[in-house]
């Protein structure tokens, strides 16, 4: 039988910038994906890692997942995580998302994975805070200044309109530049701190997105006040083993991928049994879908560990493609 031509939609980094996605659009797209996950309308497999051992300081993450209707897409994202890329003027995370038809496997689209990863990570952090942080949270302490960090702060502030934003990162030049960009974009003062403690101690919301070469307990449990919402998601653990002991609720994005693998902020806590199926309160999708409660009182101190969901990539990538079609952006490539 004659076969119709097959084309692939391609959105590069410039196309995604031209989309000018709003804070609300990013959060809504990712939240819809989480709700579908919570309702059991998806398939997600734990991420895999490729360590090239080619002389670079990093690895590749391979994320896989699939949605039933209405999104009706399967996806695989491959994204590098290379700590020293700043020395070459490159972001630490560069990658691509491939989207396919889950019924017949036909390739549908390729989307730049760098902007996508930054935005969906910030959205996951913000959605976590929407359901798990105190409604009156006014002080944010944020560790880390990589690409995902910008969207963490921007999207969190869009929900909470903080009175005080504190940021810190290992390199002075990166934290100063980060503070200046945030201040200009958010139209408010951002405090750049010289150390971890002055950044996070007593904050209502604490985000740890550090870039350590090896696990080291830089964030001390004693700095976290009762009622705070804490989001540690660095590749290497930067928190004390006692951090989970003070938590009223422990929430993850996907237990299947959090309980396995060699990386992640709470890897040692899983291995020590402090985070397990018995101690886990819920996956974030269950809370968004209304199947499990989020925050139930201001006194609760809550931790949310997200490792990054293929489903969030697919949901946001799908939204990007739909908006690109309306705006006439992107390219169409002949596949077969």
Short mmCIF file of C-alpha atoms in Angstrom, two decimals:
data_model
loop_
_atom_site.label_atom_id
_atom_site.label_comp_id
_atom_site.label_asym_id
_atom_site.label_seq_id
_atom_site.Cartn_x
_atom_site.Cartn_y
_atom_site.Cartn_z
CA UNK A 1 0.00 0.00 0.00
CA UNK A 2 1.21 3.54 -0.69
CA UNK A 3 2.31 5.22 2.50
CA UNK A 4 1.75 8.87 3.31
CA UNK A 5 4.85 10.92 4.12
CA UNK A 6 5.84 11.07 7.78
CA UNK A 7 7.05 14.37 9.20
CA UNK A 8 8.57 15.35 12.54
CA UNK A 9 7.96 18.70 14.22
CA UNK A 10 11.21 20.24 15.53
CA UNK A 11 11.44 22.97 18.16
CA UNK A 12 14.95 24.24 18.78
CA UNK A 13 16.07 26.46 21.65
CA UNK A 14 15.33 29.64 19.69
CA UNK A 15 11.81 28.46 18.92
CA UNK A 16 11.13 27.77 22.60
CA UNK A 17 12.38 31.22 23.57
CA UNK A 18 10.08 32.71 20.93
CA UNK A 19 7.10 30.93 22.50
CA UNK A 20 7.41 33.31 25.49
CA UNK A 21 5.64 30.86 27.78
CA UNK A 22 4.00 32.52 30.76
CA UNK A 23 4.47 31.34 34.33
CA UNK A 24 0.86 30.22 34.38
CA UNK A 25 1.19 28.21 31.16
CA UNK A 26 4.27 26.33 32.39
CA UNK A 27 2.75 25.48 35.76
CA UNK A 28 -0.61 24.44 34.29
CA UNK A 29 0.94 22.11 31.70
CA UNK A 30 3.11 20.33 34.25
CA UNK A 31 0.30 20.19 36.81
CA UNK A 32 -1.97 18.52 34.26
CA UNK A 33 0.71 15.91 33.69
CA UNK A 34 1.07 15.26 37.42
CA UNK A 35 -2.67 14.84 37.80
CA UNK A 36 -2.71 12.27 34.99
CA UNK A 37 0.10 10.39 36.70
CA UNK A 38 -1.82 10.43 39.97
CA UNK A 39 -4.90 9.02 38.26
CA UNK A 40 -2.88 6.17 36.75
CA UNK A 41 -3.21 7.37 33.15
CA UNK A 42 0.51 7.15 32.43
CA UNK A 43 3.46 4.78 32.27
CA UNK A 44 6.78 5.88 33.74
CA UNK A 45 10.02 3.97 33.99
CA UNK A 46 12.88 4.92 36.31
CA UNK A 47 15.55 7.06 34.70
CA UNK A 48 18.76 5.44 33.56
CA UNK A 49 22.27 6.89 33.54
CA UNK A 50 25.02 6.70 30.95
CA UNK A 51 28.45 7.60 32.33
CA UNK A 52 30.72 8.01 29.30
CA UNK A 53 34.05 7.95 31.19
CA UNK A 54 35.45 10.08 28.39
CA UNK A 55 37.16 12.69 30.56
CA UNK A 56 34.18 14.94 31.29
CA UNK A 57 32.77 15.51 34.76
CA UNK A 58 29.22 14.32 34.29
CA UNK A 59 26.76 11.82 32.86
CA UNK A 60 23.66 11.47 30.69
CA UNK A 61 20.16 10.96 32.10
CA UNK A 62 17.72 8.89 30.03
CA UNK A 63 14.07 9.44 30.97
CA UNK A 64 11.13 7.44 29.56
CA UNK A 65 7.37 7.69 29.88
CA UNK A 66 4.01 7.62 28.13
CA UNK A 67 0.56 9.24 28.35
CA UNK A 68 -2.79 7.94 27.25
CA UNK A 69 -5.32 10.38 25.74
CA UNK A 70 -5.72 13.30 25.58
CA UNK A 71 -1.94 13.91 25.36
CA UNK A 72 -1.42 10.46 23.76
CA UNK A 73 2.36 10.65 23.46
CA UNK A 74 5.31 8.53 24.52
CA UNK A 75 8.64 10.20 25.09
CA UNK A 76 12.33 9.65 25.70
CA UNK A 77 14.57 12.48 26.87
CA UNK A 78 18.34 12.27 26.89
CA UNK A 79 20.01 15.10 28.75
CA UNK A 80 23.58 15.57 29.85
CA UNK A 81 24.52 16.76 33.33
CA UNK A 82 28.10 18.03 33.19
CA UNK A 83 29.23 20.08 36.17
CA UNK A 84 32.20 21.86 34.55
CA UNK A 85 30.39 23.10 31.42
CA UNK A 86 30.47 26.67 32.74
CA UNK A 87 34.20 26.72 31.91
CA UNK A 88 33.21 26.47 28.23
CA UNK A 89 30.37 28.95 28.52
CA UNK A 90 27.82 26.13 28.27
CA UNK A 91 24.86 25.25 30.51
CA UNK A 92 25.39 22.13 32.58
CA UNK A 93 22.33 20.46 31.08
CA UNK A 94 21.91 20.01 27.31
CA UNK A 95 19.60 17.48 25.68
CA UNK A 96 16.69 16.54 23.44
CA UNK A 97 13.18 15.15 23.92
CA UNK A 98 11.85 12.68 21.34
CA UNK A 99 8.05 12.29 21.23
CA UNK A 100 6.33 9.31 19.58
CA UNK A 101 2.88 7.91 18.97
CA UNK A 102 2.27 5.33 21.75
CA UNK A 103 -0.01 3.26 19.49
CA UNK A 104 2.26 2.66 16.48
CA UNK A 105 5.63 4.12 17.49
CA UNK A 106 5.73 6.76 14.75
CA UNK A 107 8.09 9.63 15.69
CA UNK A 108 6.11 12.85 16.12
CA UNK A 109 8.45 15.57 17.37
CA UNK A 110 11.89 16.56 18.64
CA UNK A 111 12.08 19.33 21.24
CA UNK A 112 15.07 21.11 22.75
CA UNK A 113 15.53 19.54 26.18
CA UNK A 114 17.53 22.28 27.89
CA UNK A 115 14.92 25.02 28.21
CA UNK A 116 12.31 22.31 28.72
CA UNK A 117 14.20 20.78 31.64
CA UNK A 118 14.76 24.13 33.32
CA UNK A 119 11.10 25.12 33.04
CA UNK A 120 9.55 21.82 34.06
CA UNK A 121 11.90 21.50 37.04
CA UNK A 122 10.93 24.94 38.26
CA UNK A 123 7.28 24.06 37.74
CA UNK A 124 7.58 20.86 39.79
CA UNK A 125 9.18 22.83 42.62
CA UNK A 126 6.46 25.48 42.47
CA UNK A 127 3.61 22.96 42.27
CA UNK A 128 5.08 21.15 45.25
CA UNK A 129 5.01 24.42 47.19
CA UNK A 130 1.46 25.14 46.01
CA UNK A 131 0.21 21.99 47.75
CA UNK A 132 2.77 21.53 50.53
CA UNK A 133 4.07 24.94 51.68
CA UNK A 134 2.28 27.22 54.14
CA UNK A 135 0.02 29.63 52.28
CA UNK A 136 1.62 32.60 54.03
CA UNK A 137 5.20 31.66 53.12
CA UNK A 138 7.16 34.89 52.57
CA UNK A 139 10.86 33.96 52.83
CA UNK A 140 12.62 31.80 50.23
CA UNK A 141 16.12 30.40 50.69
CA UNK A 142 17.56 28.94 47.48
CA UNK A 143 20.89 27.14 47.08
CA UNK A 144 22.23 26.80 43.54
CA UNK A 145 22.35 29.03 40.47
CA UNK A 146 22.17 26.63 37.49
CA UNK A 147 19.48 26.87 34.82
CA UNK A 148 16.77 25.09 36.78
CA UNK A 149 17.39 27.44 39.73
CA UNK A 150 16.13 30.48 37.83
CA UNK A 151 12.80 28.83 37.10
CA UNK A 152 12.50 27.56 40.67
CA UNK A 153 12.66 31.10 42.01
CA UNK A 154 10.66 32.74 39.25
CA UNK A 155 7.76 30.29 39.41
CA UNK A 156 7.74 30.11 43.21
CA UNK A 157 7.62 33.90 43.43
CA UNK A 158 4.73 33.98 40.94
CA UNK A 159 2.71 31.97 43.48
CA UNK A 160 3.90 33.47 46.77
CA UNK A 161 5.17 37.01 46.01
CA UNK A 162 7.96 36.67 48.59
CA UNK A 163 8.98 39.49 50.90
CA UNK A 164 12.52 38.10 51.01
CA UNK A 165 14.45 35.99 48.51
CA UNK A 166 17.91 34.73 49.50
CA UNK A 167 20.21 32.91 47.07
CA UNK A 168 23.62 31.29 47.35
CA UNK A 169 25.91 29.18 45.16
CA UNK A 170 29.46 27.92 45.35
CA UNK A 171 31.03 30.38 42.91
CA UNK A 172 30.77 34.08 43.76
CA UNK A 173 30.48 35.15 40.13
CA UNK A 174 27.57 32.80 39.49
CA UNK A 175 25.62 33.74 42.61
CA UNK A 176 26.10 37.48 42.03
CA UNK A 177 24.97 37.20 38.41
CA UNK A 178 22.03 35.01 39.47
CA UNK A 179 20.92 37.54 42.08
CA UNK A 180 21.17 40.42 39.61
CA UNK A 181 19.11 38.62 36.94
CA UNK A 182 16.43 37.60 39.41
CA UNK A 183 16.20 41.11 40.83
CA UNK A 184 15.84 42.62 37.36
CA UNK A 185 13.28 40.06 36.15
CA UNK A 186 11.19 39.92 39.33
CA UNK A 187 11.37 43.62 40.10
CA UNK A 188 12.36 43.13 43.72
CA UNK A 189 15.42 42.93 45.90
CA UNK A 190 17.22 39.58 46.00
CA UNK A 191 19.77 38.96 48.76
CA UNK A 192 22.93 37.12 47.72
CA UNK A 193 24.43 35.38 50.76
CA UNK A 194 28.02 34.33 51.44
CA UNK A 195 27.17 30.95 52.98
CA UNK A 196 24.54 28.24 53.19
CA UNK A 197 23.36 29.02 56.72
CA UNK A 198 22.48 32.66 56.15
CA UNK A 199 20.61 31.62 53.00
CA UNK A 200 18.35 28.92 54.40
CA UNK A 201 18.10 29.32 58.18
CA UNK A 202 14.56 30.17 59.22
CA UNK A 203 13.23 30.38 55.63
CA UNK A 204 9.63 29.34 54.94
CA UNK A 205 10.63 27.54 51.74
CA UNK A 206 14.09 26.03 51.27
CA UNK A 207 15.28 24.74 47.90
CA UNK A 208 18.61 22.91 47.62
CA UNK A 209 19.77 22.58 44.00
CA UNK A 210 23.51 22.47 44.59
CA UNK A 211 26.20 21.18 42.22
CA UNK A 212 28.48 19.06 44.41
CA UNK A 213 31.08 16.68 43.01
CA UNK A 214 30.52 14.24 45.88
CA UNK A 215 27.99 13.88 48.73
CA UNK A 216 28.63 16.34 51.58
CA UNK A 217 26.16 17.42 54.32
CA UNK A 218 26.21 21.18 53.67
CA UNK A 219 22.58 21.87 54.64
CA UNK A 220 22.13 21.31 58.38
CA UNK A 221 18.90 19.94 59.81
CA UNK A 222 19.01 22.45 62.69
CA UNK A 223 18.61 25.37 60.28
CA UNK A 224 15.12 24.22 59.19
CA UNK A 225 12.31 25.81 61.16
CA UNK A 226 9.10 24.02 62.06
CA UNK A 227 6.46 24.48 59.39
CA UNK A 228 8.97 24.93 56.57
CA UNK A 229 8.76 23.31 53.15
CA UNK A 230 12.07 21.81 52.00
CA UNK A 231 12.97 20.72 48.46
CA UNK A 232 16.37 19.02 48.11
CA UNK A 233 17.09 17.78 44.59
CA UNK A 234 20.82 18.04 43.91
CA UNK A 235 22.44 15.18 41.98
CA UNK A 236 24.77 14.58 44.93
CA UNK A 237 23.37 14.65 48.46
CA UNK A 238 23.98 17.91 50.34
CA UNK A 239 21.76 17.24 53.36
CA UNK A 240 22.29 15.54 56.70
CA UNK A 241 20.90 12.06 57.28
CA UNK A 242 18.81 13.48 60.13
CA UNK A 243 16.83 15.79 57.81
CA UNK A 244 14.02 13.29 57.31
CA UNK A 245 13.69 12.81 61.09
CA UNK A 246 12.08 16.24 61.55
CA UNK A 247 9.59 15.90 58.70
CA UNK A 248 5.85 15.48 59.16
CA UNK A 249 5.44 14.30 55.57
CA UNK A 250 7.85 12.92 52.96
CA UNK A 251 6.71 13.33 49.35
CA UNK A 252 8.42 12.32 46.08
CA UNK A 253 7.64 12.76 42.39
CA UNK A 254 7.89 9.05 41.59
CA UNK A 255 8.80 6.37 44.11
CA UNK A 256 9.91 3.93 41.42
CA UNK A 257 12.80 6.12 40.37
CA UNK A 258 13.55 7.55 43.82
CA UNK A 259 14.05 4.14 45.39
CA UNK A 260 16.68 3.07 42.84
CA UNK A 261 19.73 4.41 41.04
CA UNK A 262 23.04 5.81 42.22
CA UNK A 263 22.33 9.56 42.32
CA UNK A 264 19.96 11.85 44.17
CA UNK A 265 19.74 14.06 47.22
CA UNK A 266 18.12 11.41 49.45
CA UNK A 267 19.94 8.35 48.12
CA UNK A 268 21.55 7.72 51.53
CA UNK A 269 18.16 8.10 53.24
CA UNK A 270 16.67 5.39 51.02
CA UNK A 271 19.61 3.09 51.68
CA UNK A 272 19.30 3.70 55.44
CA UNK A 273 15.56 3.00 55.40
CA UNK A 274 14.64 6.53 56.48
CA UNK A 275 12.73 7.00 53.24
CA UNK A 276 10.78 3.89 52.30
CA UNK A 277 7.31 2.82 51.24
CA UNK A 278 6.45 2.77 54.95
CA UNK A 279 7.63 6.34 55.63
CA UNK A 280 6.54 7.85 52.30
CA UNK A 281 3.39 9.97 52.50
CA UNK A 282 2.60 10.24 48.80
CA UNK A 283 3.76 10.86 45.28
CA UNK A 284 3.10 14.41 44.12
CA UNK A 285 0.71 13.26 41.40
CA UNK A 286 -1.52 11.60 43.99
CA UNK A 287 -1.77 14.90 45.86
CA UNK A 288 -2.47 16.94 42.71
CA UNK A 289 -5.15 14.43 41.70
CA UNK A 290 -6.80 14.75 45.11
CA UNK A 291 -6.11 11.16 46.15
CA UNK A 292 -3.81 12.03 49.06
CA UNK A 293 -3.81 15.17 51.24
CA UNK A 294 -1.18 17.86 50.90
CA UNK A 295 -0.42 20.20 53.80
CA UNK A 296 -2.99 19.87 56.55
CA UNK A 297 -1.67 22.36 59.13
CA UNK A 298 0.82 25.20 59.43
CA UNK A 299 2.85 23.20 61.95
CA UNK A 300 3.77 20.46 59.47
CA UNK A 301 7.36 20.45 58.25
CA UNK A 302 7.31 18.83 54.81
CA UNK A 303 9.97 17.55 52.42
CA UNK A 304 9.51 17.07 48.69
CA UNK A 305 12.20 15.21 46.74
CA UNK A 306 11.84 15.34 42.97
CA UNK A 307 14.30 13.61 40.69
CA UNK A 308 12.65 14.86 37.50
CA UNK A 309 9.82 13.20 35.61
CA UNK A 310 9.76 12.12 31.98
CA UNK A 311 6.03 12.77 32.24
CA UNK A 312 6.63 16.45 33.03
CA UNK A 313 8.90 16.68 29.98
CA UNK A 314 6.25 15.11 27.78
CA UNK A 315 3.39 17.22 29.15
CA UNK A 316 5.29 20.50 28.77
CA UNK A 317 6.72 19.45 25.40
CA UNK A 318 3.20 18.70 24.17
CA UNK A 319 2.02 22.14 25.30
CA UNK A 320 5.00 23.80 23.60
CA UNK A 321 4.20 22.06 20.31
CA UNK A 322 0.54 23.05 20.46
CA UNK A 323 1.42 26.71 21.09
CA UNK A 324 4.11 26.62 18.40
CA UNK A 325 1.56 25.42 15.84
CA UNK A 326 -0.78 28.28 16.74
CA UNK A 327 2.05 30.80 16.40
CA UNK A 328 3.63 29.29 13.30
CA UNK A 329 6.92 28.51 15.04
CA UNK A 330 9.27 25.56 14.59
CA UNK A 331 10.35 23.45 11.66
CA UNK A 332 8.87 20.42 9.91
CA UNK A 333 11.31 17.67 9.01
CA UNK A 334 10.72 14.80 6.58
CA UNK A 335 11.23 11.46 8.36
CA UNK A 336 9.97 8.92 5.83
#
